[in-house]
Coordinates of C-alpha atoms in Angstrom, one line a residue:
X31 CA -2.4 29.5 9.3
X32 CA -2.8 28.5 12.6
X33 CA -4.7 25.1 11.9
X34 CA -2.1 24.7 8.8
X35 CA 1.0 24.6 10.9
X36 CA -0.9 22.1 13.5
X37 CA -1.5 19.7 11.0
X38 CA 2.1 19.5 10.0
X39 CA 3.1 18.6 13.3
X40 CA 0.7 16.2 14.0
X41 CA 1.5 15.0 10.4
X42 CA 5.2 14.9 11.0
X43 CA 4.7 13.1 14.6
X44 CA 2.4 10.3 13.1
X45 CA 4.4 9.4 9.6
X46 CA 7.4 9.4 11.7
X47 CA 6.4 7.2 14.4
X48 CA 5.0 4.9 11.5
X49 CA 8.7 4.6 9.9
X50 CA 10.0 3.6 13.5
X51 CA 7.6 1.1 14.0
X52 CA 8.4 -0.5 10.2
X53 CA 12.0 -1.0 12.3
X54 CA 10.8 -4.1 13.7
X55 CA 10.9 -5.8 10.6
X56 CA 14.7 -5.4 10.7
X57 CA 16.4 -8.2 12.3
X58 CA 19.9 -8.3 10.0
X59 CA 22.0 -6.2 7.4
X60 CA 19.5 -7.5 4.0
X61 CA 16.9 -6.5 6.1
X62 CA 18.2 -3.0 6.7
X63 CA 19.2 -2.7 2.9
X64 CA 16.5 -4.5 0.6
X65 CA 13.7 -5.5 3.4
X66 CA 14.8 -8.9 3.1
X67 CA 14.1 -9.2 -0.8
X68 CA 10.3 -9.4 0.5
X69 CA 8.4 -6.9 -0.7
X70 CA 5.3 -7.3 -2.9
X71 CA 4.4 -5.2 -6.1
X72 CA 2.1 -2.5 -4.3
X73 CA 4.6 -1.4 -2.3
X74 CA 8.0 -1.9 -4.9
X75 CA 5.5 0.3 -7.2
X76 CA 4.5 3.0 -4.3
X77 CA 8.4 3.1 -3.2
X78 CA 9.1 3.8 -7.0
X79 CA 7.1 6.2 -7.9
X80 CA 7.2 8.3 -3.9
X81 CA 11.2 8.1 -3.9
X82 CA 10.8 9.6 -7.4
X83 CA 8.3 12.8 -6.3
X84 CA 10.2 14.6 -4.5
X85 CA 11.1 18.0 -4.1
X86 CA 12.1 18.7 -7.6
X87 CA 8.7 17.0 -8.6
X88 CA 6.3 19.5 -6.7
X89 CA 8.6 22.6 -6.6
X90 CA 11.9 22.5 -8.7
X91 CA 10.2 21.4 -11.9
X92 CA 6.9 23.9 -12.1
X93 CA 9.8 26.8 -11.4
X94 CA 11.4 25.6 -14.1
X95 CA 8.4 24.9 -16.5
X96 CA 7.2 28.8 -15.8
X97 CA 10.3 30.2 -16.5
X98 CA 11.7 28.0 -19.5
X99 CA 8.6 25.8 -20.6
X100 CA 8.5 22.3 -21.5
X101 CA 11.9 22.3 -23.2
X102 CA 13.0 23.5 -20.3
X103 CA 12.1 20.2 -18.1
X104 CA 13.2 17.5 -20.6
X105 CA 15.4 15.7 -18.0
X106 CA 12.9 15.7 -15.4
X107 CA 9.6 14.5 -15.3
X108 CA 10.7 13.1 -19.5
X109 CA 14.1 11.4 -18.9
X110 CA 13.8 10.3 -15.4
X111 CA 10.4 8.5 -16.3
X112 CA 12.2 7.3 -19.1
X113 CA 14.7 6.0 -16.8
X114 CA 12.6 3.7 -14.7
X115 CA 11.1 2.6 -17.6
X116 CA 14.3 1.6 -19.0
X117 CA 15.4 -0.1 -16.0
X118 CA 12.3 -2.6 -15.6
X119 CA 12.3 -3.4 -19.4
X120 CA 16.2 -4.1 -19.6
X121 CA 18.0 -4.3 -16.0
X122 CA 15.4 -5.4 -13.5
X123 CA 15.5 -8.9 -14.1
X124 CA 19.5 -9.5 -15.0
X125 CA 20.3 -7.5 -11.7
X126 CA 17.8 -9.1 -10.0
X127 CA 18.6 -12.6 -10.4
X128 CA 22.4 -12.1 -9.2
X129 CA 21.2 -11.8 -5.6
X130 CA 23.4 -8.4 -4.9
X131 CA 23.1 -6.3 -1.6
X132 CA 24.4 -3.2 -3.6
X133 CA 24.9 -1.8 -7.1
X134 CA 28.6 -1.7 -5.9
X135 CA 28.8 -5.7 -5.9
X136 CA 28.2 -5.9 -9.6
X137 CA 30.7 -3.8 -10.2
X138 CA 32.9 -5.5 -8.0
X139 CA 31.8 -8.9 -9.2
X140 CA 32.1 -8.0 -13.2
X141 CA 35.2 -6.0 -12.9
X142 CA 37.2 -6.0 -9.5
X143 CA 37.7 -3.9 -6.7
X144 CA 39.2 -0.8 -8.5
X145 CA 36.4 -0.5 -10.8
X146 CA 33.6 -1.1 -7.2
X147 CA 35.7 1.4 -5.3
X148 CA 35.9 4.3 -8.0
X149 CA 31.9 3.7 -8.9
X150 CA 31.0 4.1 -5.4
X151 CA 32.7 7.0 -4.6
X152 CA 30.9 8.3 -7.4
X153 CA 27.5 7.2 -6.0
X154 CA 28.0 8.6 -2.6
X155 CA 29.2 12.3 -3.7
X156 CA 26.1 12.2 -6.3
X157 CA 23.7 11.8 -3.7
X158 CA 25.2 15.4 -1.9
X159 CA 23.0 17.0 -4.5
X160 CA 19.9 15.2 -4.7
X161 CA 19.3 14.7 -0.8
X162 CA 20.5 18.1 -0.2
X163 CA 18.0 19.6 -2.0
X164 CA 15.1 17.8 -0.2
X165 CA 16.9 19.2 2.9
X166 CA 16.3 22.5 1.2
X167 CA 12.9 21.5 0.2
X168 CA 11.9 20.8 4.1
X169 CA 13.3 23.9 5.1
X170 CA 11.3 25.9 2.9
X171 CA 8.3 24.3 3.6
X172 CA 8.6 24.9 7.4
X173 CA 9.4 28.3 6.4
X174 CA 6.1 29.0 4.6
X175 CA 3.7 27.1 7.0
X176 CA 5.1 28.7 9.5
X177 CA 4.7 32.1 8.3
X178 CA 8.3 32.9 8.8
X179 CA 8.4 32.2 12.2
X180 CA 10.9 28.9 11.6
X181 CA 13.8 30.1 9.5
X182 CA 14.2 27.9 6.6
X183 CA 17.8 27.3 7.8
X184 CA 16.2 26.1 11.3
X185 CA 13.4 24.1 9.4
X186 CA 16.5 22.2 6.8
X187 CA 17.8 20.8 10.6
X188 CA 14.5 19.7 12.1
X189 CA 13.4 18.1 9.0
X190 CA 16.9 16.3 8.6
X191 CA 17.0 15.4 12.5
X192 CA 13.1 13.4 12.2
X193 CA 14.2 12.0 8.6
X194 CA 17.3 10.2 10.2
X195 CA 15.6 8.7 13.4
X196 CA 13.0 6.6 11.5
X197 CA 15.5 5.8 8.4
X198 CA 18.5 5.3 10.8
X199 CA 16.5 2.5 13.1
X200 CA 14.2 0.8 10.0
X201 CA 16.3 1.4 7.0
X202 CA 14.3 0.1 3.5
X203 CA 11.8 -1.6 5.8
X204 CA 11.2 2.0 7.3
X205 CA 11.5 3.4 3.4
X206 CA 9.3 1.4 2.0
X207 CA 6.3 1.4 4.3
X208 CA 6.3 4.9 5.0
X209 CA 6.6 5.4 1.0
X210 CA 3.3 3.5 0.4
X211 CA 1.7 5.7 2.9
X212 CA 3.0 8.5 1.4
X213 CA 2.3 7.5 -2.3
X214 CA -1.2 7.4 -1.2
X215 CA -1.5 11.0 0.2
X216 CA 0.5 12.0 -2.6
X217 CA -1.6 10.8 -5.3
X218 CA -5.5 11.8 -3.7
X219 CA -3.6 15.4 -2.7
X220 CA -2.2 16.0 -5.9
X221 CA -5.8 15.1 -7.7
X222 CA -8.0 17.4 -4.8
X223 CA -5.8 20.1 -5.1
X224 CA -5.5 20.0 -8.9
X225 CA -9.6 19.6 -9.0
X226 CA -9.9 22.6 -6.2
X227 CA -7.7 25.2 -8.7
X228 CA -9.1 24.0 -11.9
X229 CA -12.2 25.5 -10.8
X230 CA -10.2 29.2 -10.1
X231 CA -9.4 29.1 -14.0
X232 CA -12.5 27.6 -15.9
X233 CA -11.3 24.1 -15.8
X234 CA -7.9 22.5 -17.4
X235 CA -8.8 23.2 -20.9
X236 CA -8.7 26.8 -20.2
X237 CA -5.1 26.3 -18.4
X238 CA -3.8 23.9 -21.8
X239 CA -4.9 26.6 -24.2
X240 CA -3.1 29.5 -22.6
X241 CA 0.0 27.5 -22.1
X242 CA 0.0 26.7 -25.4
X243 CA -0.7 30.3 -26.7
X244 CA 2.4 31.7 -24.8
X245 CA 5.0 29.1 -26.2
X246 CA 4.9 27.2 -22.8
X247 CA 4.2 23.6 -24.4
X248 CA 6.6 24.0 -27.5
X249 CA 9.4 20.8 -26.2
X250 CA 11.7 20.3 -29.0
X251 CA 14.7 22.8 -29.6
X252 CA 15.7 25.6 -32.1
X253 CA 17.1 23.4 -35.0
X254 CA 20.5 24.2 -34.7
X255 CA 23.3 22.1 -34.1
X256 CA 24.0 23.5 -30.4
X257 CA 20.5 23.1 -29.3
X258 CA 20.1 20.2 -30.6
X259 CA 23.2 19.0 -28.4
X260 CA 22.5 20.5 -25.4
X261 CA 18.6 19.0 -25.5
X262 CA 19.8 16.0 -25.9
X263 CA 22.5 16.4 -23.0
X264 CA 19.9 17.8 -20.3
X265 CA 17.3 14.2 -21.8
X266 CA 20.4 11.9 -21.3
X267 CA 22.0 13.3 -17.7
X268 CA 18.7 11.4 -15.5
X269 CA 17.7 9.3 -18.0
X270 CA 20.4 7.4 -18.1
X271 CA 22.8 8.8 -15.1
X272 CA 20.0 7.6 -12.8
X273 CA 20.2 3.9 -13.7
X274 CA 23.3 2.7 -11.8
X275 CA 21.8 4.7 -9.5
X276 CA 22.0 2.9 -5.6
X277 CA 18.4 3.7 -4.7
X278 CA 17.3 2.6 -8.2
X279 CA 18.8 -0.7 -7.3
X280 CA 17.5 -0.8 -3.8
X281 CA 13.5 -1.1 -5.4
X282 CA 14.9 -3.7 -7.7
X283 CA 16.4 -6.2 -5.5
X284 CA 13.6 -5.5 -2.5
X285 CA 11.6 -6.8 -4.9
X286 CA 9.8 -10.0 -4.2
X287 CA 10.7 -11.8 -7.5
X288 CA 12.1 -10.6 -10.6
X289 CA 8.7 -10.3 -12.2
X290 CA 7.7 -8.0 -9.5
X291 CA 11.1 -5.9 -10.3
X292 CA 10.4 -5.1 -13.8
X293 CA 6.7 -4.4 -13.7
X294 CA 6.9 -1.9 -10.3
X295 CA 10.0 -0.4 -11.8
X296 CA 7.5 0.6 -15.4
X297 CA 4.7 1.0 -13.5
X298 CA 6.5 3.4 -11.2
X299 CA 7.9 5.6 -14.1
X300 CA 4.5 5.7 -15.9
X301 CA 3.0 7.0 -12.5
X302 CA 5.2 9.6 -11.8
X303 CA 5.5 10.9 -15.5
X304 CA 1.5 11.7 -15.3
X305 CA 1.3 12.8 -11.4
X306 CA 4.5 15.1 -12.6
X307 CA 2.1 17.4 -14.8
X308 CA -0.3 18.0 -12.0
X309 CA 2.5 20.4 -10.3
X310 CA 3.2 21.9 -13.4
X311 CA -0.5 22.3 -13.8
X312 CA -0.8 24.2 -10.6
X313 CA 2.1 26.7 -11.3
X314 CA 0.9 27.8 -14.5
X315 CA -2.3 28.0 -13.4
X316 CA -1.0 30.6 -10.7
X317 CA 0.2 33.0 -13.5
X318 CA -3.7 33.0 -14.6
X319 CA -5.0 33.4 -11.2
X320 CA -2.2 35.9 -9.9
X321 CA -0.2 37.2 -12.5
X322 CA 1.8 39.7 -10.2
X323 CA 2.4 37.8 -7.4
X324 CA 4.0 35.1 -9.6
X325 CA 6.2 37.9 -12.0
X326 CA 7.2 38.7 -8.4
X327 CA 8.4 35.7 -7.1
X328 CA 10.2 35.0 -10.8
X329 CA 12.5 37.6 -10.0
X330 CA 12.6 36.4 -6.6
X331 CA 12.7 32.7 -5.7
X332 CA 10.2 30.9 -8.4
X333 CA 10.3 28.2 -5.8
X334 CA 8.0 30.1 -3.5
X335 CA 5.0 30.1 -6.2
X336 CA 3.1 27.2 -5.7
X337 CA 3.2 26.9 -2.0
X338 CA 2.3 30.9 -1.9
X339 CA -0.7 30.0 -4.3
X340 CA -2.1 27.3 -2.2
X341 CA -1.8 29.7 1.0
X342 CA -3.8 32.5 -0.6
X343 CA -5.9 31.2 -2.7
X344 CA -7.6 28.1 -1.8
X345 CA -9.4 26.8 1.2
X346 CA -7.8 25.8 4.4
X347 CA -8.9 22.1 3.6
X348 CA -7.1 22.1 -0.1
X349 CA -3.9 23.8 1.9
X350 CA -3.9 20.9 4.1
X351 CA -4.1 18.5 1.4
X352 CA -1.5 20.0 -0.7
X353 CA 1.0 20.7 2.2
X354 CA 0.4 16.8 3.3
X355 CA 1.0 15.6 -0.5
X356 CA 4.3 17.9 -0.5
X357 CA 5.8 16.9 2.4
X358 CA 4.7 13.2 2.0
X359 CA 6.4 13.5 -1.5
X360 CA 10.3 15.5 0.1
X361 CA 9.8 12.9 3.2
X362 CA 9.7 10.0 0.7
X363 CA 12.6 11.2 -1.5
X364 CA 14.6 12.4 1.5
X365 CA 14.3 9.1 3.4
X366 CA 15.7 6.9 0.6
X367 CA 18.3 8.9 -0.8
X368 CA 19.9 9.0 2.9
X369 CA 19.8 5.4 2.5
X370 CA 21.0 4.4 -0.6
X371 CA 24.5 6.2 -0.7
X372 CA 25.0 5.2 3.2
X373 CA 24.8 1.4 2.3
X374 CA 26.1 1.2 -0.5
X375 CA 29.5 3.3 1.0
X376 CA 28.9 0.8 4.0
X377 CA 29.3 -2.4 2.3
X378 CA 31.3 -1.5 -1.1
X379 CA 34.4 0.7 0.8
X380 CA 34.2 0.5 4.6
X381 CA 33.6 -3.6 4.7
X382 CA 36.8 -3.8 3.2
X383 CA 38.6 -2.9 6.3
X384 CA 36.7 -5.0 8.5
X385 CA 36.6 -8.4 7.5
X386 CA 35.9 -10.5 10.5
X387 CA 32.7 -8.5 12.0
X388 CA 29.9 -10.2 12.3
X389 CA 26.4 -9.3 10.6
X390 CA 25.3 -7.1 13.7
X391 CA 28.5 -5.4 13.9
X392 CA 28.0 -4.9 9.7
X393 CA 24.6 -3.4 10.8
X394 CA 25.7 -0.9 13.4
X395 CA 28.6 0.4 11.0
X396 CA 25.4 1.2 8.0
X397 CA 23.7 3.0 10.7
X398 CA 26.4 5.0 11.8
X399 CA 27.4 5.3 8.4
X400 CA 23.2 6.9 7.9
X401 CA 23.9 9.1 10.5
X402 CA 27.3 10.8 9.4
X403 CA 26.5 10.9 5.6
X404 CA 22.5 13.2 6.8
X405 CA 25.2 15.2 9.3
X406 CA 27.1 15.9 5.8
X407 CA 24.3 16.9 3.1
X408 CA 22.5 18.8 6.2
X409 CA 25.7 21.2 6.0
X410 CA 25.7 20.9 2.3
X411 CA 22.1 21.7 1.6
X412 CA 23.0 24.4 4.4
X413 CA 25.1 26.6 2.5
X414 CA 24.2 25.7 -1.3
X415 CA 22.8 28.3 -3.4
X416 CA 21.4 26.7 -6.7
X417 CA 17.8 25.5 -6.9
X418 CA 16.7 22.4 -5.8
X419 CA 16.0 21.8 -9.8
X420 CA 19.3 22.2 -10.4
X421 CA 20.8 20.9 -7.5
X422 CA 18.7 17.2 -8.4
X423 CA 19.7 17.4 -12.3
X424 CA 23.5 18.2 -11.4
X425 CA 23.7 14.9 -9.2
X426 CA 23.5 12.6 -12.0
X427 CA 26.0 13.6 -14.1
X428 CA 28.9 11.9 -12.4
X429 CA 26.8 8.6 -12.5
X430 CA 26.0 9.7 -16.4
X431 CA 29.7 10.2 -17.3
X432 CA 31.3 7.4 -14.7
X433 CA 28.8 4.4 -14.0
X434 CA 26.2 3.7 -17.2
X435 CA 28.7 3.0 -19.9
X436 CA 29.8 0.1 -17.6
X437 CA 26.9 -0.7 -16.6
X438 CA 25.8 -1.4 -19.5
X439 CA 28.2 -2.9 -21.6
X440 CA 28.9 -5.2 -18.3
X441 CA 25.3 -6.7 -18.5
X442 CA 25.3 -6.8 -22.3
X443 CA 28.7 -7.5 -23.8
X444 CA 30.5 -10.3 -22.9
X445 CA 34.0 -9.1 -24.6
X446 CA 33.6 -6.0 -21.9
X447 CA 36.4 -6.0 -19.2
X448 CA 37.9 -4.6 -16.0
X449 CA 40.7 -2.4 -18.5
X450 CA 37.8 -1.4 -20.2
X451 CA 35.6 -0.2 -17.1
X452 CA 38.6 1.8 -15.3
X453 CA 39.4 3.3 -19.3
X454 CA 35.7 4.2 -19.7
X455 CA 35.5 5.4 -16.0
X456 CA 39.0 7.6 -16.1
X457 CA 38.0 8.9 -19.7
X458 CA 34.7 10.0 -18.9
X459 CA 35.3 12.1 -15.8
X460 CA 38.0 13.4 -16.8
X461 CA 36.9 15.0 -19.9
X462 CA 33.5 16.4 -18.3
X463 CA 35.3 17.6 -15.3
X464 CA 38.0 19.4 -17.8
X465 CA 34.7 20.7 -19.9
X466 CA 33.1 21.9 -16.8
X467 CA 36.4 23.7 -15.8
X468 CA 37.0 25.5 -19.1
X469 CA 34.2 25.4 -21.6
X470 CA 31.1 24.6 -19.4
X471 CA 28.7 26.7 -21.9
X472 CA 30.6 25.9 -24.8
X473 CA 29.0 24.4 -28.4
X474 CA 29.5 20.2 -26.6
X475 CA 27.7 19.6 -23.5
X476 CA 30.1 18.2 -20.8
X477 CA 28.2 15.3 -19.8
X478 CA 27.9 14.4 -23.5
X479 CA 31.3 14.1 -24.4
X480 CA 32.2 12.7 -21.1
X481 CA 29.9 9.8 -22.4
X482 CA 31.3 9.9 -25.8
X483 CA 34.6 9.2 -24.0
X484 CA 33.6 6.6 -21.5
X485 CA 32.1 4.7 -24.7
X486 CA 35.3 5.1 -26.2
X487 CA 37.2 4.1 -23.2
X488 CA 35.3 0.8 -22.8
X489 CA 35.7 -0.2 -26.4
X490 CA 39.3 0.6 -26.8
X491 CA 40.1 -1.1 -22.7
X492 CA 38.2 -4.1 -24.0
X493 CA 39.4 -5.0 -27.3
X494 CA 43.1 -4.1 -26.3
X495 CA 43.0 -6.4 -23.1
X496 CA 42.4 -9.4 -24.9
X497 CA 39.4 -12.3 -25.5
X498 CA 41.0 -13.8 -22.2
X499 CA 38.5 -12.8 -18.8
X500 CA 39.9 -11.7 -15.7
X501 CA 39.1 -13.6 -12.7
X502 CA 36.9 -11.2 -11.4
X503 CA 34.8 -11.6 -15.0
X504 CA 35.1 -15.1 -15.0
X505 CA 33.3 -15.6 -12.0
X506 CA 30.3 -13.4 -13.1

């Protein structure tokens, strides 16, 4: 344990002092946001896929998986794969080319300052639940390394505090170099680890066929009409609520060129869709190796059964490698996603009241901006209860529901205007927030019918405003 907790600190020290360096590279507000629209495809591809593997990746979904199966993770690692797929094959390029420092200014710049102010709002409380629980994540690590001598409450706050220096000085420059790293200890920790407990169970044939004869690999729903709707709900909320995502957007415009856009953004979703299964992997292979530590922990905190396999099970070398992937993988996640929401807030809503401030001036309000927003999701991740599974597939239902359909039709259909976004917008949160309220495990999903709704919205906004464009879609 000893050696263990050492090499987290020196690990912590060195990939920390590596994202403060990257802040050199920042010299103005693009630089801070999309590192200057400069970076190649390695590292669009490696920010991709480590911003992706996070917390939910290596602990959420194997929890899930044990307890539920592969149904049971159809909107993560299947829809958000699906999602950066999507994005590279049909939104890379058009968002690309428009030269946009946020997600925000689209909006803005298809449908006016209502429809920018209402979409980021939406963002920013979306991300409360996604960084959160990589907040959670860190704390729980820090727990278990530590043996329980660092509270996880205590570990959330040290693991925020580090986060925040390096991605508060370097912003995406920081990000993205630190995510490369990261993808790389990531992907040969994953493999070593998922070679080292292979060899526990008789290989991963063994693993496959006693998945299979439990019901643990059966994906598709019971064929009734409620199953079928609530499956396709949970495949919908990050495969599509994740594409006006800010973060999302952030890889896209960083991007070198367009090309480099769309191909990192596919490349990145096949990646993490196939390193996604290796966790899963790991956990099932637990309930082979020790089934009553991991019916304990079921009842318990699921959470807690990988990283309690890896410390009793398997050399102190494979626990160094696994620990490294793991935190590489939450430090990845964490750093962007304190990021995203902070700049977009930054330029879309506070900008607004300060016209006349020059670039620096624009910088120092993004960074202050970082450093209230991590203050914020510290406290929330503080005293959440839900998992960090559910606490990552909750945050992209208010995108889902408020920010595709517009989206969307903006890009693709030029009759689309700003009646129709606030229509689709006001529609579609208001009927999943009412479902939520009052029939949240009814027969219709929330999130569906707030889509339904927001379709709806935009159609009816659209036609009944008129073939004539508003200024603010005119100059798109």
């Amino acid at each position: 344990m000893g050696t263990l907790i050492w090499f987290v600190i020196l690990y912590w020290i060195i990939s920390v002092g590596i994202g403060i360096y990257a802040a050199r590279f920042v010299n103005n507000s693009k630089d801070f946001a999309v590192a200057g629209r400069a970076l190649p495809m390695y590292v669009v591809t490696a920010t991709v896929f480590a911003t992706w593997f996070g917390a939910e990746a290596v602990l959420g979904i194997p929890a899930t998986f044990l307890k539920e199966g592969l149904h049971g993770v159809v909107s993560d690692p299947f829809g958000s794969s699906l999602c950066l797929i999507f994005v590279g094959m049909f939104f890379a390029r058009r968002l690309y080319r428009m030269n946009l420092l946020t997600i925000g200014d689209y909006y803005r710049n298809r449908f006016g300052r209502k429809v920018e102010v209402l979409v980021t709002i939406c963002i920013v409380i979306s991300y409360l639940g996604w960084v959160a629980a990589q907040i959670k994540a860190l704390g729980l690590v820090f727990n278990v390394v530590s043996g329980g001598y660092i509270s996880t409450e205590m570990g959330m706050l040290i693991g925020a505090a580090s986060i925040l220096v390096y991605t508060l000085m370097g912003g995406m420059w920081s990000v993205a170099i630190t995510d490369f790293l990261q993808m790389i200890i990531i992907v040969i920790g994953m493999l070593y680890i998922g070679w080292e407990v292979s060899g526990l169970v008789g290989g991963a044939s063994a693993v496959i066929e006693h998945a299979s004869a439990s019901g643990k690999l059966a994906f598709w729903p019971t064929p009734t009409p409620r199953e079928m709707l609530w499956f396709l709900a949970a495949a919908i909320t990050m495969m599509l609520g994740s594409i006006p995502q800010q973060d999302v957007f952030q890889r896209v415009a960083s991007s070198e060129s367009e090309k480099v856009a769309r191909n990192a953004s596919i490349l990145g979703g096949v990646l993490y869709f196939i390193f996604a299964f290796v966790p899963m992997f790991l956990a099932y292979s637990a309930t082979m190796i020790d089934p009553e530590m991991v019916a304990g922990l079921l009842e318990k905190d699921s959470q807690l059964i990988l990283p309690t396999l890896i410390l009793t099970k398997v050399p102190v070398l494979a626990q160094v490698m696994f620990f490294g992937a793991l935190l590489s993988a939450i430090k990845s996640c964490a750093s962007a996603t304190l990021l995203a929401p902070s700049v977009t807030f930054s330029e879309n809503i506070l900008k607004e009241f300060f016209p006349n401030q020059s670039d620096k001036q624009f910088l120092l309000m993004m960074r202050g901006v970082v450093l209230v927003f991590t203050a914020v999701v510290t406290l929330f991740a503080l005293n959440s209860d839900s998992s960090i599974f559910q606490m990552v597939e909750n945050a992209y239902k208010i995108t889902l529901v408020a920010a595709f359909v517009p989206l969307t039709f903006g890009l693709f259909w030029k009759r689309s205007t700003s009646r129709g976004a606030m229509t689709s917008m006001i529609l579609g949160l208001s009927s999943w927030i009412l479902l939520e309220i009052f029939a949240s495990e009814g027969f219709w999903p929330p999130q569906l019918v707030g889509v339904l709704f927001g379709l709806a919205g935009m159609l009816i906004g659209s036609l009944t405003q008129g073939l004539t464009p508003t200024p603010s879609e005119a100059t798109s």
